[in-house]
Amino acid sequence: MADQAQNTADPKKPAATKPDDDVVGKVYDSRLMGRLVKYLGPYKLQVGTSLAAIILNSTTAVAGPFLVKAAVDTYLAPIGTLSWLGRHLSRNPSTGITEIGALYLGALSLTFFLEFVQTYIMQWTGQKIMFDLRSQIFRHIQSMHIAFFDRTPVGRLVTRVTSDVDALNEMFTSGVLAIFEDIFTLAWIVGIMLWMSWPLALLALSVIPAILYATKRFRDHVRDSYRRQRAATAKINSFTQEYVSGMSVVQLFNREARAFKDFSAVNHENKLAWTDAIFAYALYYPVVELLSSIAIALVIWRGGIAVLHASPALAALATQHPLTHPVVTIGILIAFIQYAQRFFRPIQDLSDKYNILQSAMAAAERIFKLLDTPAEIVSPSLPKKGNGTGSIEFRNVWFTYQQLSEEDAFFAAQTTFDPTLQPNPNIEWILRGVSFTIHPDETAAIVGHTGAGKTTITALMMRFYDVQAGQVLVDGVDVREQDLISLRRRFGVVLQDPFLFSGTIAQNIRLGSDWITDQEVENAAEEVNVADFIQTLPSAFAEPVLERGSTLSTGQKQLISFARALAHRPGILILDEATSSVDTDTELRVRIALERMITGRTSVLIAHRLSTVQTADTILVMHKGLLREQGTHQELLAERGLYYKLYQLQYKDQELGAASQAVPA
Ligand SMILES: Nc1ncnc2c1ncn2[C@@H]1O[C@H](COP(=O)(O)OP(=O)(O)O)[C@@H](O)[C@H]1O
Ligand SMILES: [Mg+2]
């Protein structure tokens, strides 16, 4: 508890837990974009094809009104002079109209085909990239040191792998390239309109400033509510996760109403953020619609008047000199109305793309931040091999879970060696100058009160954390000089709170080590006396383990993890209060197995019940981070120190237990 209070008081600590789910990213950040584009690297061909399809598509997509204009001006309401396209068409109106119809159909078919190509390839590539990215993130998470997970909420890592990657996917598939499509389409439409009749074009485009203004207002509003949505979603996720995992505690303490109230508050925030966004959407789209209607109305009005005043002579002049003598024909008028309708769609789309880009940038920022967080515990570049004897040695080990500043760490190292220096009161040492040796094949027991640092000692042996001062040697070599994988392969561990994965019982015993045969799995289970129980399950060893083994008792899970440790034939065995949840009867049976397990290998036992440690070769007595006593059971009793006191306490307990059992009889 004290340690937790310290954590929050420590200004260096919370940096990692700062909520980064609600940062407002830039829309475009060239540094991030440059890094993202690298992921496209392996898919150059696909991206190139998509891009070509997009450019071509935006061209064919604007061909429709152009063809309609040619049909009207050449055949339906001939203006006397032929346009560029008109000159290439048949003189016979019926044939010419058919030709235009065929061209129209051709353009549409091409659009259809290109759209298919582009959508399919882009989505396909997007999924590939997401696959690569997710793999990279997951691999990186796995490589992180345990201290990182002590500080990082699970929900946040889940968000990185899921929704943040999705946001990037959306950008890759429907965002970035579609922006090109929108821009190309806009450029084409504006170009054609200006070319057909620039005064009418300028008139139609005169509503654009109003649209840009509306778009900006909309964007700002939506951006804010998106940011709130993201923050609220992250909160809902972590809240649900925490309360679902702790449901039995919630129900036991009748906290449902309270928990629901808290949840409702978060849920409400989320709803508000969404309704705000929906309001903005509901308003923005009709506004753009209205403005584009105004543009069309202007075109019909001014264009209509121009058509009325147009004469064949003017039209002839206009065809030769469209810039100096703009004229509006019926064909142009029809084409303009169609273009004006199509023009505003990409603008609406672009403002959507803006949001996609923005959330993608924010997601990229967070993902890269995670990927850039270096794993602090890694194998050295030139690992040394241990002698494989299974010896363990601690040399004046000082350790704290706190993250020390460089300065603090330096002075900490000084003070730990020179006891006359005043120790830094801000550092809460978990181990203070612990030194001991466990010889090969010995069985060592660690005893001490809860929080004395027993589990910490075992964690340091496997190098889950690095010590701040001193040395931890396994197989005669400092753990920091060993290859992490081969170091950890040396250990078999059974924890107080065993962890089972989803899969079958056999898979949980084997844990992916294919070299363990079915027979060995069964033998291991047999040896720890859990095979009987497993055989009673409907599918025996193939019985699926649900949600971390929630259908098994803790004792059964402990026995299964015993079998797991045994099946891997580790050189060093660590049992951390591994039999604390099995009954005395089972413990007796396990103890026989235990005897077999600890012979021929170095073993470290942590046990509450001193009865199980009496036979150990050496007993380490921990007290508040100090190794207070070390020796065999008899030696320690003779010393009449801490161990003696602990023993007496338990002895009394046992006597009391025996007495209370005797009473009812
Ligand atoms: N991951 C951690 N981060 C911060 N403090 C921790 C962590 N694990 C343990 N501690 C603290 O270290 C101390 C020793 O813990 P531990 O080694 O688990 O004790 P034991 O196993 O003897 O009961 C306790 O005060 C505990 O609060
Ligand atoms: Mg412990």
Short mmCIF file of N, CA and C in Angstrom, two decimals, residues 198-280:
data_model
loop_
_atom_site.label_atom_id
_atom_site.label_comp_id
_atom_site.label_asym_id
_atom_site.label_seq_id
_atom_site.Cartn_x
_atom_site.Cartn_y
_atom_site.Cartn_z
N TRP A 198 -16.46 29.43 -69.05
CA TRP A 198 -15.85 29.86 -67.79
C TRP A 198 -16.71 30.81 -66.96
N PRO A 199 -17.51 31.71 -67.58
CA PRO A 199 -18.31 32.57 -66.69
C PRO A 199 -19.33 31.76 -65.90
N LEU A 200 -19.95 30.80 -66.57
CA LEU A 200 -20.93 29.97 -65.88
C LEU A 200 -20.24 29.11 -64.81
N ALA A 201 -19.02 28.67 -65.14
CA ALA A 201 -18.27 27.87 -64.19
C ALA A 201 -17.99 28.69 -62.92
N LEU A 202 -17.52 29.91 -63.11
CA LEU A 202 -17.22 30.75 -61.94
C LEU A 202 -18.48 30.98 -61.11
N LEU A 203 -19.61 31.13 -61.81
CA LEU A 203 -20.87 31.33 -61.11
C LEU A 203 -21.19 30.10 -60.25
N ALA A 204 -21.04 28.94 -60.87
CA ALA A 204 -21.35 27.70 -60.15
C ALA A 204 -20.41 27.53 -58.96
N LEU A 205 -19.15 27.92 -59.14
CA LEU A 205 -18.16 27.71 -58.08
C LEU A 205 -18.22 28.79 -57.00
N SER A 206 -19.08 29.82 -57.24
CA SER A 206 -19.09 30.94 -56.28
C SER A 206 -19.57 30.51 -54.90
N VAL A 207 -20.25 29.36 -54.81
CA VAL A 207 -20.71 28.94 -53.48
C VAL A 207 -19.61 28.25 -52.68
N ILE A 208 -18.47 28.05 -53.35
CA ILE A 208 -17.42 27.28 -52.67
C ILE A 208 -16.92 27.90 -51.36
N PRO A 209 -16.69 29.22 -51.31
CA PRO A 209 -16.25 29.77 -50.02
C PRO A 209 -17.21 29.42 -48.89
N ALA A 210 -18.51 29.50 -49.18
CA ALA A 210 -19.49 29.17 -48.14
C ALA A 210 -19.35 27.70 -47.73
N ILE A 211 -19.11 26.86 -48.71
CA ILE A 211 -18.95 25.43 -48.39
C ILE A 211 -17.70 25.19 -47.56
N LEU A 212 -16.62 25.87 -47.94
CA LEU A 212 -15.38 25.70 -47.17
C LEU A 212 -15.58 26.13 -45.73
N TYR A 213 -16.31 27.23 -45.56
CA TYR A 213 -16.55 27.72 -44.21
C TYR A 213 -17.36 26.69 -43.41
N ALA A 214 -18.44 26.21 -44.04
CA ALA A 214 -19.27 25.21 -43.36
C ALA A 214 -18.44 23.97 -43.03
N THR A 215 -17.59 23.58 -43.97
CA THR A 215 -16.77 22.39 -43.76
C THR A 215 -15.83 22.57 -42.58
N LYS A 216 -15.26 23.76 -42.49
CA LYS A 216 -14.32 23.98 -41.40
C LYS A 216 -15.03 23.92 -40.05
N ARG A 217 -16.20 24.58 -40.00
CA ARG A 217 -16.97 24.54 -38.74
C ARG A 217 -17.30 23.10 -38.37
N PHE A 218 -17.74 22.37 -39.38
CA PHE A 218 -18.13 20.98 -39.17
C PHE A 218 -16.95 20.16 -38.66
N ARG A 219 -15.82 20.36 -39.31
CA ARG A 219 -14.63 19.58 -38.99
C ARG A 219 -14.18 19.80 -37.56
N ASP A 220 -14.16 21.08 -37.17
CA ASP A 220 -13.71 21.38 -35.82
C ASP A 220 -14.63 20.72 -34.80
N HIS A 221 -15.93 20.81 -35.10
CA HIS A 221 -16.89 20.25 -34.17
C HIS A 221 -16.72 18.73 -34.07
N VAL A 222 -16.64 18.12 -35.22
CA VAL A 222 -16.55 16.66 -35.26
C VAL A 222 -15.23 16.18 -34.65
N ARG A 223 -14.18 16.94 -34.89
CA ARG A 223 -12.88 16.53 -34.35
C ARG A 223 -12.94 16.46 -32.84
N ASP A 224 -13.57 17.48 -32.26
CA ASP A 224 -13.67 17.51 -30.81
C ASP A 224 -14.48 16.32 -30.30
N SER A 225 -15.61 16.04 -30.98
CA SER A 225 -16.40 14.94 -30.44
C SER A 225 -15.72 13.60 -30.72
N TYR A 226 -14.95 13.51 -31.78
CA TYR A 226 -14.21 12.27 -32.02
C TYR A 226 -13.19 12.03 -30.92
N ARG A 227 -12.54 13.11 -30.54
CA ARG A 227 -11.54 12.98 -29.48
C ARG A 227 -12.22 12.49 -28.20
N ARG A 228 -13.39 13.08 -27.90
CA ARG A 228 -14.10 12.65 -26.70
C ARG A 228 -14.59 11.21 -26.83
N GLN A 229 -15.00 10.85 -28.04
CA GLN A 229 -15.44 9.47 -28.26
C GLN A 229 -14.32 8.49 -27.97
N ARG A 230 -13.14 8.81 -28.49
CA ARG A 230 -12.02 7.89 -28.30
C ARG A 230 -11.70 7.73 -26.83
N ALA A 231 -11.66 8.87 -26.13
CA ALA A 231 -11.35 8.81 -24.71
C ALA A 231 -12.42 8.00 -23.98
N ALA A 232 -13.69 8.24 -24.34
CA ALA A 232 -14.77 7.54 -23.65
C ALA A 232 -14.74 6.05 -23.97
N THR A 233 -14.45 5.70 -25.21
CA THR A 233 -14.39 4.28 -25.58
C THR A 233 -13.28 3.59 -24.80
N ALA A 234 -12.14 4.25 -24.71
CA ALA A 234 -11.03 3.66 -23.97
C ALA A 234 -11.44 3.43 -22.52
N LYS A 235 -12.17 4.41 -21.96
CA LYS A 235 -12.61 4.28 -20.57
C LYS A 235 -13.59 3.12 -20.43
N ILE A 236 -14.55 3.05 -21.35
CA ILE A 236 -15.55 1.96 -21.29
C ILE A 236 -14.84 0.61 -21.35
N ASN A 237 -13.87 0.50 -22.24
CA ASN A 237 -13.13 -0.76 -22.38
C ASN A 237 -12.46 -1.15 -21.09
N SER A 238 -11.68 -0.23 -20.52
CA SER A 238 -10.91 -0.64 -19.35
C SER A 238 -11.83 -0.85 -18.16
N PHE A 239 -12.90 -0.05 -18.09
CA PHE A 239 -13.85 -0.22 -16.99
C PHE A 239 -14.51 -1.60 -17.06
N THR A 240 -15.02 -1.93 -18.24
CA THR A 240 -15.69 -3.22 -18.41
C THR A 240 -14.73 -4.36 -18.10
N GLN A 241 -13.52 -4.24 -18.64
CA GLN A 241 -12.54 -5.30 -18.43
C GLN A 241 -12.29 -5.52 -16.94
N GLU A 242 -12.06 -4.41 -16.24
CA GLU A 242 -11.73 -4.54 -14.83
C GLU A 242 -12.90 -5.13 -14.04
N TYR A 243 -14.10 -4.63 -14.32
CA TYR A 243 -15.24 -5.08 -13.52
C TYR A 243 -15.67 -6.49 -13.88
N VAL A 244 -15.50 -6.87 -15.15
CA VAL A 244 -15.86 -8.25 -15.50
C VAL A 244 -14.89 -9.22 -14.83
N SER A 245 -13.59 -8.87 -14.85
CA SER A 245 -12.62 -9.77 -14.19
C SER A 245 -12.88 -9.85 -12.69
N GLY A 246 -13.34 -8.74 -12.12
CA GLY A 246 -13.53 -8.75 -10.67
C GLY A 246 -14.98 -8.91 -10.27
N MET A 247 -15.78 -9.52 -11.14
CA MET A 247 -17.23 -9.58 -10.90
C MET A 247 -17.58 -10.22 -9.56
N SER A 248 -16.84 -11.27 -9.17
CA SER A 248 -17.22 -11.94 -7.93
C SER A 248 -17.01 -11.01 -6.74
N VAL A 249 -15.96 -10.18 -6.81
CA VAL A 249 -15.74 -9.23 -5.71
C VAL A 249 -16.84 -8.18 -5.72
N VAL A 250 -17.19 -7.70 -6.91
CA VAL A 250 -18.25 -6.70 -7.03
C VAL A 250 -19.54 -7.24 -6.42
N GLN A 251 -19.88 -8.49 -6.76
CA GLN A 251 -21.13 -9.04 -6.27
C GLN A 251 -21.06 -9.36 -4.79
N LEU A 252 -19.90 -9.82 -4.35
CA LEU A 252 -19.76 -10.16 -2.94
C LEU A 252 -19.98 -8.93 -2.07
N PHE A 253 -19.39 -7.81 -2.49
CA PHE A 253 -19.53 -6.61 -1.68
C PHE A 253 -20.74 -5.78 -2.08
N ASN A 254 -21.61 -6.39 -2.90
CA ASN A 254 -22.82 -5.70 -3.34
C ASN A 254 -22.54 -4.33 -3.93
N ARG A 255 -21.55 -4.29 -4.79
CA ARG A 255 -21.17 -3.01 -5.40
C ARG A 255 -21.84 -2.80 -6.75
N GLU A 256 -22.81 -3.66 -7.10
CA GLU A 256 -23.38 -3.58 -8.45
C GLU A 256 -23.93 -2.19 -8.74
N ALA A 257 -24.73 -1.66 -7.78
CA ALA A 257 -25.37 -0.37 -8.03
C ALA A 257 -24.31 0.70 -8.23
N ARG A 258 -23.30 0.66 -7.38
CA ARG A 258 -22.24 1.66 -7.43
C ARG A 258 -21.45 1.53 -8.75
N ALA A 259 -21.12 0.29 -9.08
CA ALA A 259 -20.36 0.05 -10.31
C ALA A 259 -21.18 0.50 -11.51
N PHE A 260 -22.49 0.23 -11.43
CA PHE A 260 -23.34 0.62 -12.56
C PHE A 260 -23.38 2.14 -12.70
N LYS A 261 -23.40 2.81 -11.57
CA LYS A 261 -23.43 4.27 -11.59
C LYS A 261 -22.16 4.81 -12.26
N ASP A 262 -21.03 4.24 -11.86
CA ASP A 262 -19.76 4.67 -12.47
C ASP A 262 -19.76 4.39 -13.96
N PHE A 263 -20.27 3.20 -14.28
CA PHE A 263 -20.28 2.82 -15.70
C PHE A 263 -21.18 3.76 -16.47
N SER A 264 -22.35 4.08 -15.89
CA SER A 264 -23.29 4.95 -16.58
C SER A 264 -22.66 6.30 -16.89
N ALA A 265 -21.85 6.79 -15.96
CA ALA A 265 -21.21 8.09 -16.18
C ALA A 265 -20.33 8.03 -17.42
N VAL A 266 -19.51 6.99 -17.53
CA VAL A 266 -18.62 6.85 -18.68
C VAL A 266 -19.44 6.64 -19.95
N ASN A 267 -20.46 5.82 -19.80
CA ASN A 267 -21.33 5.51 -20.93
C ASN A 267 -22.00 6.79 -21.44
N HIS A 268 -22.38 7.63 -20.50
CA HIS A 268 -23.04 8.88 -20.84
C HIS A 268 -22.10 9.80 -21.63
N GLU A 269 -20.86 9.88 -21.16
CA GLU A 269 -19.87 10.69 -21.87
C GLU A 269 -19.78 10.26 -23.32
N ASN A 270 -19.75 8.95 -23.50
CA ASN A 270 -19.63 8.39 -24.84
C ASN A 270 -20.83 8.79 -25.68
N LYS A 271 -22.01 8.68 -25.07
CA LYS A 271 -23.23 8.98 -25.81
C LYS A 271 -23.24 10.46 -26.23
N LEU A 272 -22.86 11.33 -25.28
CA LEU A 272 -22.85 12.76 -25.59
C LEU A 272 -21.92 13.04 -26.76
N ALA A 273 -20.74 12.43 -26.70
CA ALA A 273 -19.77 12.67 -27.77
C ALA A 273 -20.36 12.23 -29.11
N TRP A 274 -21.03 11.10 -29.10
CA TRP A 274 -21.61 10.60 -30.35
C TRP A 274 -22.74 11.49 -30.84
N THR A 275 -23.64 11.87 -29.92
CA THR A 275 -24.77 12.68 -30.37
C THR A 275 -24.28 14.02 -30.92
N ASP A 276 -23.22 14.54 -30.34
CA ASP A 276 -22.65 15.78 -30.87
C ASP A 276 -22.21 15.58 -32.31
N ALA A 277 -21.52 14.49 -32.54
CA ALA A 277 -21.01 14.22 -33.88
C ALA A 277 -22.18 14.01 -34.84
N ILE A 278 -23.19 13.29 -34.37
CA ILE A 278 -24.34 13.01 -35.23
C ILE A 278 -25.05 14.31 -35.59
N PHE A 279 -25.15 15.19 -34.61
CA PHE A 279 -25.77 16.48 -34.87
C PHE A 279 -25.01 17.22 -35.97
N ALA A 280 -23.69 17.22 -35.84
CA ALA A 280 -22.88 17.91 -36.84
C ALA A 280 -23.08 17.31 -38.22
#
